[in-house]
């Protein structure tokens, strides 16, 4: 647990659930389905349908897939490497040593800097008092 008793990933789970829920809500509208009719097709209660469309991250994947299927969507769960493997070979490390050797002394080097939402990273980031 982290600050406020929230588990790591809670914010990301909420954002993902809200995104999927919004797509489900839009698809329901495109098919001109009422919430009650869509929930009946999904085999869930209207309250569960509402929670899914609102982005409740506590809804099971099975339920979310049923809700999506009821409005013509295929809900797909994908994973992306969250923390990439460390620098793996002496070639990469050698290049980084060269870069750090020619960088201004006021710049601080950080290895494997995150550069995206899906685990992307750059091998080295140089940070200093001025942005380039």
Tab-separated table of C-alpha atoms in Angstrom, residues 17 20-21 24 42-44 48-77:
chain	number	residue	atom	x	y	z
A	17	UNK	CA	-11.600	1.394	-16.643
A	20	UNK	CA	-13.161	1.273	-21.642
A	21	UNK	CA	-16.393	2.332	-19.920
A	24	UNK	CA	-18.936	0.931	-24.060
A	42	UNK	CA	-25.098	-8.741	-21.105
A	43	UNK	CA	-26.803	-10.761	-18.369
A	44	UNK	CA	-26.018	-8.184	-15.677
A	48	UNK	CA	-23.597	-3.253	-12.952
A	49	UNK	CA	-23.985	-1.950	-16.520
A	50	UNK	CA	-23.929	1.610	-15.162
A	51	UNK	CA	-20.802	0.881	-13.081
A	52	UNK	CA	-19.052	-0.605	-16.118
A	53	UNK	CA	-19.861	2.414	-18.258
A	54	UNK	CA	-18.788	4.764	-15.460
A	55	UNK	CA	-15.365	3.115	-15.270
A	56	UNK	CA	-15.529	1.206	-12.000
A	57	UNK	CA	-12.196	-0.680	-11.890
A	58	UNK	CA	-13.693	-3.209	-9.444
A	59	UNK	CA	-15.778	-4.914	-12.135
A	60	UNK	CA	-14.412	-8.297	-13.177
A	61	UNK	CA	-12.915	-8.829	-16.612
A	62	UNK	CA	-15.608	-11.445	-17.300
A	63	UNK	CA	-18.362	-8.925	-16.570
A	64	UNK	CA	-16.643	-6.185	-18.560
A	65	UNK	CA	-16.338	-8.530	-21.555
A	66	UNK	CA	-20.048	-9.412	-21.312
A	67	UNK	CA	-21.014	-5.729	-21.137
A	68	UNK	CA	-18.806	-4.948	-24.130
A	69	UNK	CA	-20.119	-7.897	-26.134
A	70	UNK	CA	-23.707	-6.759	-25.524
A	71	UNK	CA	-22.971	-3.528	-27.428
A	72	UNK	CA	-20.833	-5.095	-30.162
A	73	UNK	CA	-17.386	-4.562	-28.661
A	74	UNK	CA	-14.598	-7.053	-28.094
A	75	UNK	CA	-12.897	-6.033	-24.846
A	76	UNK	CA	-9.210	-6.948	-25.066
A	77	UNK	CA	-6.781	-6.795	-22.157
